[in-house]
CSV table of C-alpha atoms and ligand atoms in Angstrom, one decimal:
chain,number,residue,atom,x,y,z
A,1,MET,CA,-0.5,-0.1,0.0
A,2,LEU,CA,1.2,3.2,-0.6
A,3,PRO,CA,0.2,7.3,-0.4
A,4,LEU,CA,-2.6,8.2,-3.1
A,5,THR,CA,-1.8,10.2,-5.6
A,6,ASP,CA,-3.3,12.0,-8.4
A,7,LYS,CA,-2.7,8.8,-10.6
A,8,ASP,CA,-4.8,6.9,-8.0
A,9,ILE,CA,-7.7,9.0,-8.6
A,10,SER,CA,-9.6,6.5,-10.5
A,11,LEU,CA,-8.6,3.5,-8.6
A,12,ALA,CA,-10.2,5.3,-5.5
A,13,ALA,CA,-13.2,6.3,-6.9
A,14,GLU,CA,-13.7,2.8,-8.5
A,15,LEU,CA,-12.8,1.2,-4.7
A,16,TYR,CA,-15.1,3.5,-3.3
A,17,GLY,CA,-18.1,3.2,-5.7
A,18,GLY,CA,-17.5,-0.5,-5.2
A,19,SER,CA,-18.1,-0.2,-1.3
A,20,PHE,CA,-20.5,2.4,-0.6
A,21,SER,CA,-24.0,3.6,-2.6
A,22,ARG,CA,-23.3,6.7,-3.0
A,23,ALA,CA,-20.2,6.6,-5.2
A,24,TRP,CA,-17.7,9.5,-5.2
A,25,SER,CA,-16.5,11.3,-8.5
A,26,GLU,CA,-12.7,11.3,-9.8
A,27,GLU,CA,-13.6,15.3,-8.9
A,28,GLU,CA,-14.8,14.6,-5.4
A,29,ILE,CA,-12.0,12.4,-4.6
A,30,TYR,CA,-9.4,15.2,-6.6
A,31,LYS,CA,-10.9,17.8,-4.2
A,32,LEU,CA,-10.0,15.7,-0.8
A,33,THR,CA,-6.6,14.9,-2.1
A,34,ARG,CA,-5.9,18.6,-2.0
A,35,LEU,CA,-6.9,19.5,1.4
A,36,PRO,CA,-3.8,20.6,3.3
A,37,GLY,CA,-4.7,18.2,5.8
A,38,PHE,CA,-4.8,15.0,3.2
A,39,ILE,CA,-3.7,11.7,4.2
A,40,GLY,CA,-4.8,8.7,1.8
A,41,TYR,CA,-3.8,5.4,1.4
A,42,ILE,CA,-4.4,2.5,-1.4
A,43,CYS,CA,-3.4,-0.7,-3.3
A,44,LYS,CA,-5.3,-2.6,-5.7
A,45,ASP,CA,-7.9,-3.4,-3.1
A,46,GLY,CA,-8.6,-1.0,-0.5
A,47,MET,CA,-8.0,2.6,0.5
A,48,ILE,CA,-7.8,4.7,3.6
A,49,ILE,CA,-8.8,8.7,3.4
A,50,LEU,CA,-8.0,10.8,6.1
A,51,ASN,CA,-8.1,14.4,6.7
A,52,ILE,CA,-6.3,16.4,9.6
A,53,VAL,CA,-6.7,19.4,11.0
A,54,ALA,CA,-4.7,21.0,14.0
A,55,ASP,CA,-4.3,18.0,16.0
A,56,GLU,CA,-7.5,16.1,15.0
A,57,ALA,CA,-7.8,13.8,12.5
A,58,GLU,CA,-10.8,12.4,10.9
A,59,ILE,CA,-11.7,9.5,8.6
A,60,TYR,CA,-13.3,10.2,5.9
A,61,THR,CA,-13.8,6.7,4.5
A,62,ILE,CA,-12.1,3.0,4.6
A,63,CYS,CA,-13.0,0.4,2.0
A,64,VAL,CA,-11.6,-3.1,0.7
A,65,ARG,CA,-13.3,-4.5,-2.8
A,66,PRO,CA,-16.0,-7.1,-1.3
A,67,GLU,CA,-14.1,-9.9,-2.7
A,68,ARG,CA,-11.0,-9.4,-0.6
A,69,ARG,CA,-12.6,-8.5,2.8
A,70,GLY,CA,-12.1,-10.6,6.0
A,71,GLU,CA,-8.1,-10.7,4.8
A,72,GLY,CA,-6.5,-8.1,7.2
A,73,LEU,CA,-6.2,-5.5,4.9
A,74,GLY,CA,-9.1,-3.3,6.4
A,75,LYS,CA,-6.9,-3.6,9.1
A,76,GLN,CA,-3.7,-2.7,7.8
A,77,LEU,CA,-5.1,0.2,6.0
A,78,LEU,CA,-6.4,1.6,9.4
A,79,LYS,CA,-3.0,1.4,10.7
A,80,GLU,CA,-1.3,2.9,8.4
A,81,GLY,CA,-3.7,5.8,8.3
A,82,ILE,CA,-3.7,6.2,12.2
A,83,SER,CA,0.5,5.8,12.0
A,84,ARG,CA,0.5,8.6,9.2
A,85,ALA,CA,-2.2,11.4,11.5
A,86,LEU,CA,0.0,10.5,14.5
A,87,GLU,CA,2.9,11.6,12.7
A,88,LYS,CA,1.6,14.7,11.6
A,89,GLY,CA,0.5,15.7,15.2
A,90,ALA,CA,-2.8,14.2,15.3
A,91,LYS,CA,-4.0,13.8,19.1
A,92,LYS,CA,-7.6,12.5,18.6
A,93,ILE,CA,-9.3,10.5,15.6
A,94,PHE,CA,-12.6,10.4,14.9
A,95,LEU,CA,-15.1,9.1,12.4
A,96,GLU,CA,-18.9,8.3,11.6
A,97,VAL,CA,-19.9,4.7,11.3
A,98,ALA,CA,-23.6,3.8,10.9
A,99,VAL,CA,-24.7,1.8,13.5
A,100,ASP,CA,-25.4,-1.3,12.0
A,101,ASN,CA,-22.2,-1.5,9.8
A,102,ARG,CA,-21.7,-4.3,12.4
A,103,ILE,CA,-18.2,-5.2,10.8
A,104,ALA,CA,-16.4,-1.5,10.8
A,105,ILE,CA,-17.7,-1.0,14.3
A,106,ASN,CA,-15.6,-4.2,15.4
A,107,LEU,CA,-12.6,-3.3,13.1
A,108,TYR,CA,-12.4,0.6,15.1
A,109,GLU,CA,-13.3,-1.0,18.4
A,110,SER,CA,-10.5,-3.6,17.9
A,111,PHE,CA,-8.1,-0.6,17.5
A,112,GLY,CA,-9.9,1.1,20.7
A,113,PHE,CA,-12.0,3.6,19.1
A,114,ILE,CA,-14.8,4.4,21.7
A,115,LYS,CA,-18.4,5.6,21.1
A,116,VAL,CA,-18.4,9.2,21.7
A,117,GLY,CA,-21.6,10.7,20.1
A,118,ILE,CA,-24.8,9.6,17.9
A,119,ARG,CA,-26.0,11.9,14.6
A,120,LYS,CA,-29.5,10.6,14.5
A,121,LYS,CA,-30.9,9.7,11.2
A,122,TYR,CA,-28.2,10.6,9.4
A,123,TYR,CA,-27.6,8.1,6.4
A,124,ASN,CA,-30.4,8.7,4.1
A,125,ASN,CA,-33.1,10.2,6.6
A,126,THR,CA,-32.9,6.7,8.4
A,127,THR,CA,-29.8,5.4,9.4
A,128,ASP,CA,-28.1,6.8,13.0
A,129,ALA,CA,-24.5,7.4,12.6
A,130,LEU,CA,-22.0,6.6,15.8
A,131,ILE,CA,-19.5,8.8,16.0
A,132,LEU,CA,-16.1,7.3,17.6
A,133,ALA,CA,-13.1,8.1,18.6
A,134,LYS,CA,-9.8,7.2,20.1
A,135,GLU,CA,-7.7,9.6,21.6
A,136,PHE,CA,-3.7,9.3,22.0
A,137,LEU,CA,-1.6,10.7,24.5
B,201,COA,C1,-15.0,-2.5,7.3
B,201,COA,C2,-14.2,-2.7,6.0
B,201,COA,C3,-12.9,-1.5,5.5
B,201,COA,C4,-13.1,-3.6,7.0
B,201,COA,O1,-12.1,-4.4,5.9
B,201,COA,P1,-11.5,-5.7,5.6
B,201,COA,O2,-10.4,-5.9,5.2
B,201,COA,O3,-12.7,-6.7,5.9
B,201,COA,O4,-11.2,-6.1,7.7
B,201,COA,P2,-10.4,-7.2,8.1
B,201,COA,O5,-10.1,-8.6,7.3
B,201,COA,O6,-8.6,-6.6,8.4
B,201,COA,O7,-10.8,-7.3,9.3
B,201,COA,C5,-10.6,-6.2,10.2
B,201,COA,C6,-11.7,-6.4,11.4
B,201,COA,O8,-13.0,-6.4,11.0
B,201,COA,C7,-14.0,-7.2,11.8
B,201,COA,N1,-14.3,-7.8,10.7
B,201,COA,C8,-13.8,-8.3,9.6
B,201,COA,N2,-14.9,-8.9,8.8
B,201,COA,C9,-16.1,-9.4,9.6
B,201,COA,C10,-16.9,-10.2,9.6
B,201,COA,N3,-17.4,-10.9,8.6
B,201,COA,N4,-17.5,-10.2,10.7
B,201,COA,C11,-17.6,-9.3,11.9
B,201,COA,N5,-16.6,-8.7,12.0
B,201,COA,C12,-15.4,-8.5,11.1
B,201,COA,C13,-12.8,-8.0,12.9
B,201,COA,O9,-13.0,-6.9,14.0
B,201,COA,C14,-12.0,-7.7,12.0
B,201,COA,O10,-10.8,-8.0,12.9
B,201,COA,P3,-10.3,-9.4,13.6
B,201,COA,O11,-9.8,-10.6,12.3
B,201,COA,O12,-9.3,-9.5,14.2
B,201,COA,O13,-11.2,-10.1,14.0
B,201,COA,C15,-14.6,-3.5,4.4
B,201,COA,O14,-15.7,-4.5,5.7
B,201,COA,C16,-15.4,-2.5,3.8
B,201,COA,O15,-14.8,-2.1,3.0
B,201,COA,N6,-16.9,-2.2,4.4
B,201,COA,C17,-17.6,-1.5,3.3
B,201,COA,C18,-17.0,-0.1,3.7
B,201,COA,C19,-17.5,0.6,4.7
B,201,COA,O16,-18.6,0.0,5.3
B,201,COA,N7,-16.4,0.9,5.6
B,201,COA,C20,-16.5,1.4,6.7
B,201,COA,C21,-17.1,2.9,6.9
B,201,COA,S1,-17.3,3.7,8.0
Protein backbone atom coordinates (compact mmCIF):
# COMPACT_ATOMS: atom_id res chain seq x y z
CA MET A 1 0.00 0.00 0.00
CA LEU A 2 1.25 3.45 -0.95
CA PRO A 3 0.25 7.07 -0.41
CA LEU A 4 -2.71 7.97 -2.62
CA THR A 5 -1.56 10.36 -5.36
CA ASP A 6 -3.13 11.84 -8.48
CA LYS A 7 -2.45 8.73 -10.54
CA ASP A 8 -4.65 6.71 -8.15
CA ILE A 9 -7.78 8.84 -8.36
CA SER A 10 -9.68 6.66 -10.83
CA LEU A 11 -8.83 3.52 -8.81
CA ALA A 12 -9.95 5.33 -5.64
CA ALA A 13 -13.29 6.22 -7.25
CA GLU A 14 -13.72 2.62 -8.39
CA LEU A 15 -12.95 1.22 -4.92
CA TYR A 16 -15.27 3.70 -3.23
CA GLY A 17 -18.10 3.07 -5.71
CA GLY A 18 -17.78 -0.68 -5.12
CA SER A 19 -18.28 -0.24 -1.38
CA PHE A 20 -20.82 2.55 -0.88
CA SER A 21 -24.22 3.19 -2.41
CA ARG A 22 -23.43 6.81 -3.21
CA ALA A 23 -20.28 6.85 -5.31
CA TRP A 24 -17.65 9.57 -5.07
CA SER A 25 -16.71 11.12 -8.41
CA GLU A 26 -13.07 11.47 -9.41
CA GLU A 27 -13.56 15.22 -9.03
CA GLU A 28 -14.69 14.82 -5.41
CA ILE A 29 -11.70 12.63 -4.64
CA TYR A 30 -9.35 15.05 -6.39
CA LYS A 31 -10.67 17.84 -4.17
CA LEU A 32 -10.03 15.75 -1.06
CA THR A 33 -6.44 15.17 -2.13
CA ARG A 34 -5.97 18.96 -2.21
CA LEU A 35 -6.99 19.48 1.43
CA PRO A 36 -3.97 20.64 3.45
CA GLY A 37 -4.52 17.81 5.93
CA PHE A 38 -5.18 15.07 3.40
CA ILE A 39 -3.86 11.59 4.19
CA GLY A 40 -4.57 8.71 1.84
CA TYR A 41 -3.26 5.21 1.35
CA ILE A 42 -4.28 2.89 -1.42
CA CYS A 43 -3.53 -0.48 -2.94
CA LYS A 44 -5.34 -2.25 -5.74
CA ASP A 45 -7.94 -3.69 -3.35
CA GLY A 46 -8.54 -0.99 -0.73
CA MET A 47 -7.96 2.52 0.50
CA ILE A 48 -8.22 4.83 3.46
CA ILE A 49 -8.67 8.60 3.43
CA LEU A 50 -8.31 10.86 6.46
CA ASN A 51 -8.05 14.59 6.94
CA ILE A 52 -6.21 16.27 9.76
CA VAL A 53 -6.96 19.73 11.07
CA ALA A 54 -4.78 20.98 13.94
CA ASP A 55 -4.47 17.96 16.24
CA GLU A 56 -7.67 16.20 15.21
CA ALA A 57 -7.94 13.75 12.35
CA GLU A 58 -11.13 12.41 10.82
CA ILE A 59 -11.37 9.17 8.91
CA TYR A 60 -13.37 10.10 5.80
CA THR A 61 -13.48 6.63 4.38
CA ILE A 62 -12.01 3.17 4.49
CA CYS A 63 -13.03 0.47 2.05
CA VAL A 64 -11.88 -2.87 0.79
CA ARG A 65 -12.99 -4.55 -2.43
CA PRO A 66 -15.85 -6.91 -1.45
CA GLU A 67 -14.09 -10.04 -2.71
CA ARG A 68 -10.98 -9.22 -0.66
CA ARG A 69 -12.66 -8.54 2.69
CA GLY A 70 -11.88 -10.53 5.79
CA GLU A 71 -8.19 -10.97 4.87
CA GLY A 72 -6.76 -8.30 7.15
CA LEU A 73 -6.48 -5.51 4.59
CA GLY A 74 -8.85 -3.19 6.45
CA LYS A 75 -6.69 -3.51 9.55
CA GLN A 76 -3.52 -2.75 7.58
CA LEU A 77 -5.09 0.32 5.99
CA LEU A 78 -6.36 1.61 9.32
CA LYS A 79 -2.99 1.03 10.97
CA GLU A 80 -1.17 2.90 8.20
CA GLY A 81 -3.66 5.80 8.23
CA ILE A 82 -3.47 6.16 12.02
CA SER A 83 0.35 6.06 12.01
CA ARG A 84 0.53 8.80 9.41
CA ALA A 85 -2.03 10.93 11.26
CA LEU A 86 0.01 10.61 14.47
CA GLU A 87 3.20 11.52 12.59
CA LYS A 88 1.41 14.64 11.35
CA GLY A 89 0.46 15.61 14.89
CA ALA A 90 -2.98 14.11 15.50
CA LYS A 91 -3.87 13.63 19.15
CA LYS A 92 -7.41 12.48 18.47
CA ILE A 93 -8.96 10.58 15.59
CA PHE A 94 -12.68 10.35 15.00
CA LEU A 95 -15.10 9.01 12.42
CA GLU A 96 -18.74 8.39 11.69
CA VAL A 97 -20.12 4.93 11.06
CA ALA A 98 -23.65 3.62 10.50
CA VAL A 99 -25.02 1.93 13.62
CA ASP A 100 -25.76 -1.20 11.60
CA ASN A 101 -22.26 -1.49 10.10
CA ARG A 102 -21.15 -4.16 12.58
CA ILE A 103 -18.03 -5.17 10.65
CA ALA A 104 -16.63 -1.64 10.54
CA ILE A 105 -17.57 -1.03 14.19
CA ASN A 106 -15.75 -4.23 15.17
CA LEU A 107 -12.71 -3.08 13.23
CA TYR A 108 -12.65 0.34 14.92
CA GLU A 109 -13.32 -1.10 18.38
CA SER A 110 -10.45 -3.53 17.93
CA PHE A 111 -8.22 -0.44 17.52
CA GLY A 112 -9.60 1.10 20.72
CA PHE A 113 -12.11 3.55 19.25
CA ILE A 114 -15.01 4.26 21.56
CA LYS A 115 -18.45 5.73 21.06
CA VAL A 116 -18.57 9.44 21.83
CA GLY A 117 -21.82 10.45 20.17
CA ILE A 118 -24.68 9.64 17.88
CA ARG A 119 -26.20 11.50 14.95
CA LYS A 120 -29.82 10.55 14.53
CA LYS A 121 -31.03 9.56 11.05
CA TYR A 122 -27.73 10.66 9.56
CA TYR A 123 -27.69 8.32 6.59
CA ASN A 124 -30.53 8.71 4.05
CA ASN A 125 -32.58 10.28 6.80
CA THR A 126 -33.10 6.82 8.31
CA THR A 127 -30.00 5.21 9.80
CA ASP A 128 -28.23 6.69 12.84
CA ALA A 129 -24.49 7.35 12.75
CA LEU A 130 -22.23 6.61 15.66
CA ILE A 131 -19.34 8.96 16.25
CA LEU A 132 -16.33 6.98 17.40
CA ALA A 133 -13.09 8.48 18.62
CA LYS A 134 -9.73 7.53 19.98
CA GLU A 135 -7.39 9.83 21.86
CA PHE A 136 -3.63 9.40 21.76
CA LEU A 137 -1.56 10.64 24.67
C1 LIG B 1 -14.93 -2.25 7.03
C2 LIG B 1 -13.95 -2.88 6.04
C3 LIG B 1 -13.02 -1.78 5.50
C4 LIG B 1 -13.10 -3.93 6.77
O1 LIG B 1 -12.11 -4.40 5.86
P1 LIG B 1 -11.59 -5.93 5.90
O2 LIG B 1 -10.37 -5.99 5.06
O3 LIG B 1 -12.69 -6.83 5.56
O4 LIG B 1 -11.23 -6.07 7.44
P2 LIG B 1 -10.16 -7.06 8.10
O5 LIG B 1 -10.11 -8.35 7.35
O6 LIG B 1 -8.88 -6.32 8.27
O7 LIG B 1 -10.84 -7.31 9.52
C5 LIG B 1 -10.70 -6.32 10.50
C6 LIG B 1 -11.71 -6.51 11.61
O8 LIG B 1 -13.00 -6.21 11.11
C7 LIG B 1 -13.94 -7.05 11.77
N1 LIG B 1 -14.53 -7.97 10.78
C8 LIG B 1 -14.04 -8.28 9.56
N2 LIG B 1 -14.89 -9.13 8.93
C9 LIG B 1 -15.91 -9.34 9.80
C10 LIG B 1 -17.11 -10.11 9.73
N3 LIG B 1 -17.44 -10.83 8.65
N4 LIG B 1 -17.95 -10.06 10.80
C11 LIG B 1 -17.66 -9.33 11.90
N5 LIG B 1 -16.53 -8.58 12.02
C12 LIG B 1 -15.67 -8.59 10.98
C13 LIG B 1 -13.17 -7.82 12.81
O9 LIG B 1 -13.12 -7.04 13.98
C14 LIG B 1 -11.80 -7.90 12.17
O10 LIG B 1 -10.80 -8.11 13.12
P3 LIG B 1 -10.40 -9.64 13.53
O11 LIG B 1 -10.03 -10.30 12.25
O12 LIG B 1 -9.26 -9.43 14.45
O13 LIG B 1 -11.61 -10.22 14.16
C15 LIG B 1 -14.69 -3.59 4.87
O14 LIG B 1 -15.62 -4.47 5.41
C16 LIG B 1 -15.40 -2.64 3.92
O15 LIG B 1 -14.83 -2.14 2.95
N6 LIG B 1 -16.71 -2.41 4.18
C17 LIG B 1 -17.51 -1.53 3.31
C18 LIG B 1 -17.14 -0.09 3.48
C19 LIG B 1 -17.38 0.37 4.90
O16 LIG B 1 -18.41 0.08 5.49
N7 LIG B 1 -16.40 1.13 5.44
C20 LIG B 1 -16.49 1.69 6.77
C21 LIG B 1 -17.28 2.94 6.73
S1 LIG B 1 -17.23 3.80 8.28
